[in-house]
């Protein structure tokens, strides 16, 4: 079954603790934490103090997605602030710089991920394949929530799935951007195991229902009353 990782980028920051509790109770597997530096992407988000506070608040697995240049400078600190997994972008530094960042994350005892922007070919991950626990395929241009899923990323996902299976590599495939119940099923069919969803989960009044739908519960079946979906909260 796919894992669902709600992205707090779309949460109400004034009530962040309650927002996190609502997705945890709604069945979220991981919590996705989007860090932006205003250089690698044209936007800023949040960093260490918020991660520390989130870590103190929840035992959910914290999936930290660094959209920052030269991430080697900061990966250890993100590990110390409570990340369980830290993902860096293949485009964010030289090959040596990225490899060093991935190794630094693992040497801190955390899982290391590599993200690919939509314009980056699937095989850009190959030089790092021994150093990663997860590959993140971006299905929007990184920087903003609420964009539309790029279905032309599905073949990239499929090629990565085939390659990982062929080499018997225990590396997770994750998808991020524009995930809703329809695109979730496309991504899962192409081999994604973890689906990041910001708007779809946090803009829904009923988080449990949204997460169940992303996981593949069928709305049509539920209307027949077979319990595929949790009852709608009132
Ligand atoms: C985009 C971020 C995503 C974003 C997804 O740069 O990496 O994690 O929050 O948001 P939605 O699900 O709204 O596309
Ligand atoms: Zn993200």
CSV table of C-alpha atoms and ligand atoms in Angstrom, one decimal:
chain,number,residue,atom,x,y,z
A,1,UNK,CA,0.0,0.0,0.0
A,2,UNK,CA,1.3,3.5,-0.8
A,3,UNK,CA,2.3,5.8,2.0
A,4,UNK,CA,0.8,9.3,2.2
A,5,UNK,CA,3.0,12.2,3.3
A,6,UNK,CA,1.0,15.4,3.8
A,7,UNK,CA,3.1,18.5,3.2
A,8,UNK,CA,2.7,21.1,5.9
A,9,UNK,CA,3.4,23.9,3.3
A,10,UNK,CA,-0.4,23.9,2.8
A,11,UNK,CA,-1.3,23.8,6.5
A,12,UNK,CA,-2.6,26.7,8.6
A,13,UNK,CA,0.7,27.8,10.4
A,14,UNK,CA,-1.2,29.6,13.1
A,15,UNK,CA,-2.5,26.2,14.3
A,16,UNK,CA,0.3,24.0,13.1
A,17,UNK,CA,0.2,21.5,16.1
A,18,UNK,CA,-3.5,20.9,15.6
A,19,UNK,CA,-3.0,20.6,11.8
A,20,UNK,CA,-0.4,17.9,12.3
A,21,UNK,CA,-2.6,16.0,14.8
A,22,UNK,CA,-5.5,16.1,12.3
A,23,UNK,CA,-3.4,14.4,9.6
A,24,UNK,CA,-1.9,11.9,12.1
A,25,UNK,CA,-5.3,10.9,13.3
A,26,UNK,CA,-6.4,10.8,9.6
A,27,UNK,CA,-3.9,8.1,8.9
A,28,UNK,CA,-0.9,10.0,7.5
A,29,UNK,CA,2.2,7.8,7.3
A,30,UNK,CA,4.8,10.6,7.0
A,31,UNK,CA,4.9,14.4,7.4
A,32,UNK,CA,6.6,16.3,4.5
A,33,UNK,CA,8.5,19.4,5.4
A,34,UNK,CA,9.4,21.7,2.5
A,35,UNK,CA,12.4,24.0,3.0
A,36,UNK,CA,13.0,26.8,0.5
A,37,UNK,CA,15.9,29.2,0.4
A,38,UNK,CA,14.8,31.9,-2.2
A,39,UNK,CA,17.8,30.9,-4.4
A,40,UNK,CA,17.3,27.3,-5.6
A,41,UNK,CA,13.6,28.1,-5.9
A,42,UNK,CA,12.0,31.6,-6.1
A,43,UNK,CA,10.3,31.3,-2.7
A,44,UNK,CA,11.0,31.1,1.0
A,45,UNK,CA,9.4,28.8,3.6
A,46,UNK,CA,10.7,27.7,6.9
A,47,UNK,CA,13.7,26.0,8.5
A,48,UNK,CA,15.3,24.8,11.8
A,49,UNK,CA,13.2,26.3,14.6
A,50,UNK,CA,10.0,25.1,13.0
A,51,UNK,CA,11.4,21.7,12.4
A,52,UNK,CA,12.5,21.4,16.0
A,53,UNK,CA,9.1,22.5,17.2
A,54,UNK,CA,7.4,19.9,14.9
A,55,UNK,CA,9.8,17.2,16.1
A,56,UNK,CA,8.8,17.9,19.7
A,57,UNK,CA,5.2,17.8,18.8
A,58,UNK,CA,4.9,14.6,16.9
A,59,UNK,CA,6.3,11.1,16.5
A,60,UNK,CA,5.4,11.0,12.8
A,61,UNK,CA,8.3,10.2,10.4
A,62,UNK,CA,9.6,13.6,9.3
A,63,UNK,CA,10.4,13.7,5.5
A,64,UNK,CA,12.5,16.9,5.0
A,65,UNK,CA,12.7,18.1,1.3
A,66,UNK,CA,15.5,20.7,0.9
A,67,UNK,CA,15.0,23.0,-2.0
A,68,UNK,CA,18.2,24.9,-1.2
A,69,UNK,CA,21.5,25.5,-3.0
A,70,UNK,CA,24.7,23.7,-1.8
A,71,UNK,CA,22.8,21.6,0.8
A,72,UNK,CA,26.0,20.1,2.3
A,73,UNK,CA,26.2,23.3,4.4
A,74,UNK,CA,23.0,22.5,6.3
A,75,UNK,CA,22.1,18.8,6.2
A,76,UNK,CA,23.7,17.9,9.5
A,77,UNK,CA,21.7,20.6,11.3
A,78,UNK,CA,18.4,19.4,9.7
A,79,UNK,CA,19.3,15.9,11.0
A,80,UNK,CA,20.0,17.3,14.5
A,81,UNK,CA,16.7,19.2,14.5
A,82,UNK,CA,14.8,16.0,14.1
A,83,UNK,CA,14.5,15.0,10.4
A,84,UNK,CA,14.2,11.2,9.8
A,85,UNK,CA,14.9,11.6,6.1
A,86,UNK,CA,16.6,14.5,4.3
A,87,UNK,CA,16.2,14.9,0.6
A,88,UNK,CA,18.5,17.1,-1.5
A,89,UNK,CA,18.1,18.1,-5.1
A,90,UNK,CA,20.4,16.6,-7.8
A,91,UNK,CA,20.5,20.1,-9.4
A,92,UNK,CA,21.5,21.9,-6.2
A,93,UNK,CA,25.3,21.4,-6.4
A,94,UNK,CA,28.1,19.6,-8.2
A,95,UNK,CA,28.1,15.8,-8.3
A,96,UNK,CA,30.7,15.7,-5.5
A,97,UNK,CA,28.8,18.2,-3.4
A,98,UNK,CA,25.6,16.2,-3.7
A,99,UNK,CA,27.4,12.9,-2.9
A,100,UNK,CA,29.0,14.5,0.2
A,101,UNK,CA,25.6,15.8,1.4
A,102,UNK,CA,24.0,12.4,1.0
A,103,UNK,CA,26.9,10.7,2.9
A,104,UNK,CA,26.7,13.3,5.6
A,105,UNK,CA,23.0,12.6,6.1
A,106,UNK,CA,23.7,8.9,6.4
A,107,UNK,CA,26.6,9.4,8.7
A,108,UNK,CA,24.2,11.3,11.0
A,109,UNK,CA,22.1,8.1,11.1
A,110,UNK,CA,19.3,9.4,8.9
A,111,UNK,CA,17.9,8.3,5.6
A,112,UNK,CA,19.1,10.2,2.5
A,113,UNK,CA,17.0,11.1,-0.5
A,114,UNK,CA,17.7,12.6,-3.9
A,115,UNK,CA,15.1,14.8,-5.7
A,116,UNK,CA,14.8,15.4,-9.4
A,117,UNK,CA,13.2,18.5,-10.9
A,118,UNK,CA,10.9,17.9,-13.9
A,119,UNK,CA,13.6,18.9,-16.4
A,120,UNK,CA,16.1,16.5,-15.0
A,121,UNK,CA,16.4,13.1,-16.7
A,122,UNK,CA,15.8,9.9,-14.7
A,123,UNK,CA,19.4,8.7,-15.2
A,124,UNK,CA,20.8,11.8,-13.2
A,125,UNK,CA,20.0,9.6,-10.2
A,126,UNK,CA,22.4,6.8,-11.3
A,127,UNK,CA,25.7,8.2,-10.0
A,128,UNK,CA,24.1,8.4,-6.5
A,129,UNK,CA,22.2,5.1,-6.4
A,130,UNK,CA,24.4,3.5,-3.8
A,131,UNK,CA,24.1,6.6,-1.5
A,132,UNK,CA,20.3,7.0,-1.4
A,133,UNK,CA,17.4,5.5,0.4
A,134,UNK,CA,14.8,7.4,-1.6
A,135,UNK,CA,14.4,9.1,-5.0
A,136,UNK,CA,11.8,11.9,-5.2
A,137,UNK,CA,10.4,12.7,-8.6
A,138,UNK,CA,9.0,16.2,-8.7
A,139,UNK,CA,5.7,16.3,-10.6
A,140,UNK,CA,5.6,20.2,-10.5
A,141,UNK,CA,8.3,22.8,-10.7
A,142,UNK,CA,9.5,23.0,-7.1
A,143,UNK,CA,8.8,26.2,-5.2
A,144,UNK,CA,5.0,26.4,-4.8
A,145,UNK,CA,2.1,24.3,-3.6
A,146,UNK,CA,-1.2,24.1,-5.5
A,147,UNK,CA,0.2,23.5,-9.0
A,148,UNK,CA,-1.1,20.9,-11.5
A,149,UNK,CA,0.5,17.4,-11.7
A,150,UNK,CA,2.8,16.9,-14.8
A,151,UNK,CA,1.6,13.6,-16.2
A,152,UNK,CA,4.6,13.6,-18.5
A,153,UNK,CA,6.7,12.7,-15.4
A,154,UNK,CA,5.1,9.2,-15.3
A,155,UNK,CA,7.5,7.6,-17.8
A,156,UNK,CA,10.5,8.9,-15.6
A,157,UNK,CA,8.9,7.2,-12.6
A,158,UNK,CA,8.4,4.0,-14.6
A,159,UNK,CA,12.1,4.0,-15.7
A,160,UNK,CA,13.3,4.5,-12.2
A,161,UNK,CA,11.0,1.8,-10.9
A,162,UNK,CA,12.4,-0.7,-13.6
A,163,UNK,CA,16.0,0.2,-12.8
A,164,UNK,CA,15.6,-0.1,-9.0
A,165,UNK,CA,13.8,-3.5,-9.5
A,166,UNK,CA,16.4,-4.7,-12.0
A,167,UNK,CA,19.3,-4.0,-9.6
A,168,UNK,CA,17.3,-5.2,-6.6
A,169,UNK,CA,17.9,-1.9,-4.9
A,170,UNK,CA,15.9,-1.2,-1.7
A,171,UNK,CA,15.2,2.5,-2.6
A,172,UNK,CA,11.9,4.1,-2.1
A,173,UNK,CA,10.2,6.1,-4.9
A,174,UNK,CA,8.3,9.2,-3.9
A,175,UNK,CA,6.3,11.7,-5.9
A,176,UNK,CA,5.7,15.4,-5.0
A,177,UNK,CA,3.4,18.0,-6.6
A,178,UNK,CA,-0.2,18.1,-7.7
A,179,UNK,CA,-1.2,14.8,-6.1
A,180,UNK,CA,-5.0,14.3,-5.9
A,181,UNK,CA,-6.9,11.0,-5.9
A,182,UNK,CA,-6.7,10.7,-9.7
A,183,UNK,CA,-3.0,11.6,-10.1
A,184,UNK,CA,-2.2,9.5,-7.0
A,185,UNK,CA,-3.5,6.4,-8.7
A,186,UNK,CA,-1.4,7.2,-11.9
A,187,UNK,CA,1.7,7.7,-9.8
A,188,UNK,CA,1.1,4.5,-7.8
A,189,UNK,CA,0.6,2.5,-11.0
A,190,UNK,CA,3.9,3.8,-12.3
A,191,UNK,CA,5.7,2.6,-9.2
A,192,UNK,CA,5.5,5.4,-6.6
A,193,UNK,CA,5.5,4.2,-3.0
A,194,UNK,CA,5.2,7.5,-1.2
A,195,UNK,CA,2.9,10.3,-2.3
A,196,UNK,CA,3.3,13.8,-1.0
A,197,UNK,CA,0.2,15.9,-0.9
A,198,UNK,CA,-0.2,19.5,0.3
A,199,UNK,CA,-3.3,21.1,-0.9
A,200,UNK,CA,-5.4,18.0,-1.4
A,201,UNK,CA,-5.1,17.1,2.3
A,202,UNK,CA,-4.8,20.4,4.1
A,203,UNK,CA,-7.5,22.2,2.1
A,204,UNK,CA,-9.9,19.4,2.8
A,205,UNK,CA,-12.2,19.7,5.8
A,206,UNK,CA,-12.1,16.0,6.3
A,207,UNK,CA,-8.4,14.9,6.3
A,208,UNK,CA,-9.2,11.3,7.0
A,209,UNK,CA,-11.3,11.0,3.9
A,210,UNK,CA,-8.8,12.9,1.8
A,211,UNK,CA,-6.0,10.5,2.9
A,212,UNK,CA,-8.1,7.4,2.3
A,213,UNK,CA,-9.0,8.6,-1.2
A,214,UNK,CA,-5.3,9.2,-2.0
A,215,UNK,CA,-4.5,5.7,-0.8
A,216,UNK,CA,-7.0,4.4,-3.3
A,217,UNK,CA,-10.3,4.0,-1.5
A,218,UNK,CA,-12.9,4.1,-4.2
A,219,UNK,CA,-15.6,6.7,-3.8
A,220,UNK,CA,-18.0,4.8,-6.1
A,221,UNK,CA,-17.6,1.7,-4.0
A,222,UNK,CA,-18.2,3.7,-0.9
A,223,UNK,CA,-21.5,5.0,-2.2
A,224,UNK,CA,-22.6,1.4,-2.3
A,225,UNK,CA,-21.8,1.4,1.4
A,226,UNK,CA,-19.1,-1.2,1.5
A,227,UNK,CA,-16.9,0.9,3.8
A,228,UNK,CA,-14.1,1.6,1.4
A,229,UNK,CA,-14.0,5.1,2.8
A,230,UNK,CA,-14.4,6.3,6.4
A,231,UNK,CA,-17.8,8.0,7.0
A,232,UNK,CA,-17.8,11.7,6.2
A,233,UNK,CA,-17.3,13.8,9.3
A,234,UNK,CA,-19.9,16.4,10.0
B,1,LIG,C1,6.6,22.1,-4.0
B,1,LIG,C2,6.7,21.3,-2.7
B,1,LIG,C3,5.5,20.4,-2.5
B,1,LIG,C4,4.2,21.0,-2.3
B,1,LIG,C5,3.2,20.1,-2.8
B,1,LIG,O1,7.8,22.8,-4.1
B,1,LIG,O2,7.8,20.4,-2.8
B,1,LIG,O3,5.8,19.5,-1.4
B,1,LIG,O4,4.0,21.4,-1.0
B,1,LIG,O5,2.0,20.8,-2.8
B,1,LIG,P1,0.7,20.4,-3.6
B,1,LIG,O6,0.3,19.0,-3.1
B,1,LIG,O7,-0.3,21.4,-3.2
B,1,LIG,O8,1.0,20.3,-5.1
B,2,LIG,ZN1,8.2,18.8,-1.3
